[in-house]
C-alpha positions as a Markdown table, in Angstrom:
| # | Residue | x | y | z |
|---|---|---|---|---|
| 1 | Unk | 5.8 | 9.1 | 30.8 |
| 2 | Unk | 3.9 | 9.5 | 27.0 |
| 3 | Unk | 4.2 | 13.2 | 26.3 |
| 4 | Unk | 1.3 | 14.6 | 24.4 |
| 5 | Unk | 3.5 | 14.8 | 21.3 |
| 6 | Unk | 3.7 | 10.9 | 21.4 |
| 7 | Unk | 0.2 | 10.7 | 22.1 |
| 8 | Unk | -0.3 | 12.6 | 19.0 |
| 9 | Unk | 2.2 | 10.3 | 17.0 |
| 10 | Unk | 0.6 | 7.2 | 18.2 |
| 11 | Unk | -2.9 | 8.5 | 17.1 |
| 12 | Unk | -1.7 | 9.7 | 14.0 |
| 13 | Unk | 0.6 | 6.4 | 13.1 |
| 14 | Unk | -2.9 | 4.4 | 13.8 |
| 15 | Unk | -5.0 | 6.6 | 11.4 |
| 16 | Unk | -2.3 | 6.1 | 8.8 |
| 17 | Unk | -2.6 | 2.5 | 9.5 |
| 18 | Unk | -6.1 | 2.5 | 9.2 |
| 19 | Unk | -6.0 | 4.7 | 5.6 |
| 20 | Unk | -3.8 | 1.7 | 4.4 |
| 21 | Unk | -6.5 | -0.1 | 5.1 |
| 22 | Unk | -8.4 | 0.1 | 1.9 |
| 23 | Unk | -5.5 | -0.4 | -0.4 |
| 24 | Unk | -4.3 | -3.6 | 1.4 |
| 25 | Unk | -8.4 | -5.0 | 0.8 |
| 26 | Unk | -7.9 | -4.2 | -2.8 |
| 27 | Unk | -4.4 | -6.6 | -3.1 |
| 28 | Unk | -6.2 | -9.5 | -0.8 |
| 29 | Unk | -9.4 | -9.5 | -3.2 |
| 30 | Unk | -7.2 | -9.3 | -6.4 |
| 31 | Unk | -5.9 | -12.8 | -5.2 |
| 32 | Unk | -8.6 | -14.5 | -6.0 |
| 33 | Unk | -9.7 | -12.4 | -8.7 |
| 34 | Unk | -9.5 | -14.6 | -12.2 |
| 35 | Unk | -9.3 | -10.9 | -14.0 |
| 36 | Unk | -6.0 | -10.7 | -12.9 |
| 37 | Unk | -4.5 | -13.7 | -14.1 |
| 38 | Unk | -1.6 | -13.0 | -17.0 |
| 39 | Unk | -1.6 | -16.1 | -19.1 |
| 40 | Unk | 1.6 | -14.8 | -21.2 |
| 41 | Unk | 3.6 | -14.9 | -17.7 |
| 42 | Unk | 6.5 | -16.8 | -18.2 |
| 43 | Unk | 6.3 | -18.7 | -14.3 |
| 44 | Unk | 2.3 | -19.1 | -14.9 |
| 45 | Unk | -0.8 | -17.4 | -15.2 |
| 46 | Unk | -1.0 | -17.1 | -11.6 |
| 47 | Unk | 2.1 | -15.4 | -11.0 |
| 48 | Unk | 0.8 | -12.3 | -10.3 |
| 49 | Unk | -1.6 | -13.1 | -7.7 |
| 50 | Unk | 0.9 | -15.1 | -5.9 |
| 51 | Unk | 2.6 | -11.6 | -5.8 |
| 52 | Unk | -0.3 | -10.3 | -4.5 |
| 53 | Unk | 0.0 | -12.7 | -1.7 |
| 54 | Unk | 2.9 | -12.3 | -0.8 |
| 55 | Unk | 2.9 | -8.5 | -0.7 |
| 56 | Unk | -0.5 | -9.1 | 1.6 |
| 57 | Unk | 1.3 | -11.3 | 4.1 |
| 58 | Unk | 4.6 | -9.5 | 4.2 |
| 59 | Unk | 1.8 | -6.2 | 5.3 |
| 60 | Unk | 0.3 | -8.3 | 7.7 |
| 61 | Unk | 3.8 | -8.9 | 9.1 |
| 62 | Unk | 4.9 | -4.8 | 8.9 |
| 63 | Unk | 1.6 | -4.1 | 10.8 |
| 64 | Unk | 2.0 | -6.8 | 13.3 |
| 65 | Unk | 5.6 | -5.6 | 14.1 |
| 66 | Unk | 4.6 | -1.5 | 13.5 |
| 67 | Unk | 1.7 | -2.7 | 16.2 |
| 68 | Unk | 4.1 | -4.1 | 18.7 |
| 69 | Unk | 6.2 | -1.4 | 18.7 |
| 70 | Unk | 3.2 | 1.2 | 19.2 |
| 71 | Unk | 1.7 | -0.7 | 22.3 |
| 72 | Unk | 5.2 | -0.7 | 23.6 |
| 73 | Unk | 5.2 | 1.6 | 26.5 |
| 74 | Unk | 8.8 | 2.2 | 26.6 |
| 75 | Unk | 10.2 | 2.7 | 22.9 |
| 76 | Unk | 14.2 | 3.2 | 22.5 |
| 77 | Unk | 16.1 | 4.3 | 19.7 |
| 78 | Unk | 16.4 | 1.0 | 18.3 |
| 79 | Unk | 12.4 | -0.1 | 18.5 |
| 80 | Unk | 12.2 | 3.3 | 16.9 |
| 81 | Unk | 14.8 | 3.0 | 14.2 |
| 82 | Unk | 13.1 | -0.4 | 13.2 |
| 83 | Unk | 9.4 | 1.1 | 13.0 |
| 84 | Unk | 10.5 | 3.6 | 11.0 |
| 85 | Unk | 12.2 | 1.1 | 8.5 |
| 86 | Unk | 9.4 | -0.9 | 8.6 |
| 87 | Unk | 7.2 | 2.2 | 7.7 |
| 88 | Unk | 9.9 | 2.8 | 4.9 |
| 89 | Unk | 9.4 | -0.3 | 3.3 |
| 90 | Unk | 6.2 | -0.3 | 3.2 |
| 91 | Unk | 5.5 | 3.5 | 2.3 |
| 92 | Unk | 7.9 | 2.7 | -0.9 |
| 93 | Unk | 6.3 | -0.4 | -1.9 |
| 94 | Unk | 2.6 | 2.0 | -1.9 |
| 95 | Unk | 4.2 | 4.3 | -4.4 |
| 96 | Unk | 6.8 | 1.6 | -6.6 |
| 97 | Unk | 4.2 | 2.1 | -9.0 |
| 98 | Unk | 5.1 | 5.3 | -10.8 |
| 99 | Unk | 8.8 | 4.4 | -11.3 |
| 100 | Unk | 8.1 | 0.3 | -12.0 |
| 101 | Unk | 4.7 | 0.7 | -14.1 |
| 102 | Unk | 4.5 | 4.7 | -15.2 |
| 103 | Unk | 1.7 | 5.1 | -12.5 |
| 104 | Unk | 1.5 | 6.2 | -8.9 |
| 105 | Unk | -2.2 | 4.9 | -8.4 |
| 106 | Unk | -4.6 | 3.3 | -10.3 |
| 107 | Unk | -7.0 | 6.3 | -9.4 |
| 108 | Unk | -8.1 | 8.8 | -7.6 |
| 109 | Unk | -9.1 | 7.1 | -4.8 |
| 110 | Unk | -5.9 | 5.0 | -4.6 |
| 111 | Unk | -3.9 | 8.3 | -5.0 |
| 112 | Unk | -5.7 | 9.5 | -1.6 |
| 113 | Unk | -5.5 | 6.2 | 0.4 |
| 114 | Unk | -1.6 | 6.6 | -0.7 |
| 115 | Unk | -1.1 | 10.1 | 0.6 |
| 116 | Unk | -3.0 | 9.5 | 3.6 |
| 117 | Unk | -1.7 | 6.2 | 4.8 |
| 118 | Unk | 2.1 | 7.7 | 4.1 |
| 119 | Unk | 1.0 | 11.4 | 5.9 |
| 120 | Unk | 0.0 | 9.5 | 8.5 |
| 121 | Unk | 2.9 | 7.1 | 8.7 |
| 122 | Unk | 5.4 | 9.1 | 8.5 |
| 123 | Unk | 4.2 | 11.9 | 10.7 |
| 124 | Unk | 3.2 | 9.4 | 13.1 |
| 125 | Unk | 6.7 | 8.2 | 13.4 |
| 126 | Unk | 8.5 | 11.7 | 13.3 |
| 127 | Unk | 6.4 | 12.5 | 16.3 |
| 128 | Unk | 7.2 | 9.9 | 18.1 |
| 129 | Unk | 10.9 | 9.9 | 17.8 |
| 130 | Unk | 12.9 | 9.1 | 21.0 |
| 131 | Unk | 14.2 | 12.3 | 22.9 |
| 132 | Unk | 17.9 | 12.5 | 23.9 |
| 133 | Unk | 18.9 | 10.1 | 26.4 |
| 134 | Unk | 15.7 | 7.4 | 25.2 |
């Protein structure tokens, strides 16, 4: 049986998937993008964007797997537990900026998309947290 507090969590995990959204466009556009080559990279000038590739793809994958376990009907601690260390990683990889670069988000903008996507995330997964027994 979903209890209305897991409806709420599922709704609220898939707006802060959908927040995300925007930020994840930005890195898949910037892979492309020529303006964010660094020439004085030491592996290549294109070393950047193949970060931005990889940090796409690896999303793709936490969203995938944070999808699976949303459509599952029948979540246990341990489905749990990994959707909330997939949410983890990717909340902290949104907000590695400020302690890596001296900046949380490029703008103002960003900053929202970030506090939205994480809200969202992270209420999302509090709510639905299995009861005792699950």
């Amino acid at each position: 049986m979903v209890t209305m507090r897991k409806r709420i969590g599922l709704a609220t995990s898939v707006l802060g998937l959908a927040a995300a959204a925007p930020s994840v466009w930005q890195t898949v556009t910037h892979i492309r993008d020529s303006s964010y080559r660094a020439p004085e990279a030491r592996h290549g000038a294109g070393h950047v964007q193949y970060h931005m590739a990889r940090e796409a793809l690896i999303t793709l994958g936490a969203f995938g797997a944070l999808g699976i376990g949303l459509l599952t009907e029948h979540r246990d601690r341990r489905m749990w537990a990994a959707m909330v260390s997939i949410t983890g990683g990717f909340v902290a990889a949104m907000w590695s900026g400020g302690p890596t670069a001296g900046t949380w988000a490029p703008n103002r903008k960003a900053l929202t998309v970030h506090i939205a996507s994480t809200t969202g995330l992270a209420t999302g997964m509090w709510l639905l947290r299995p009861g005792r027994g699950e």
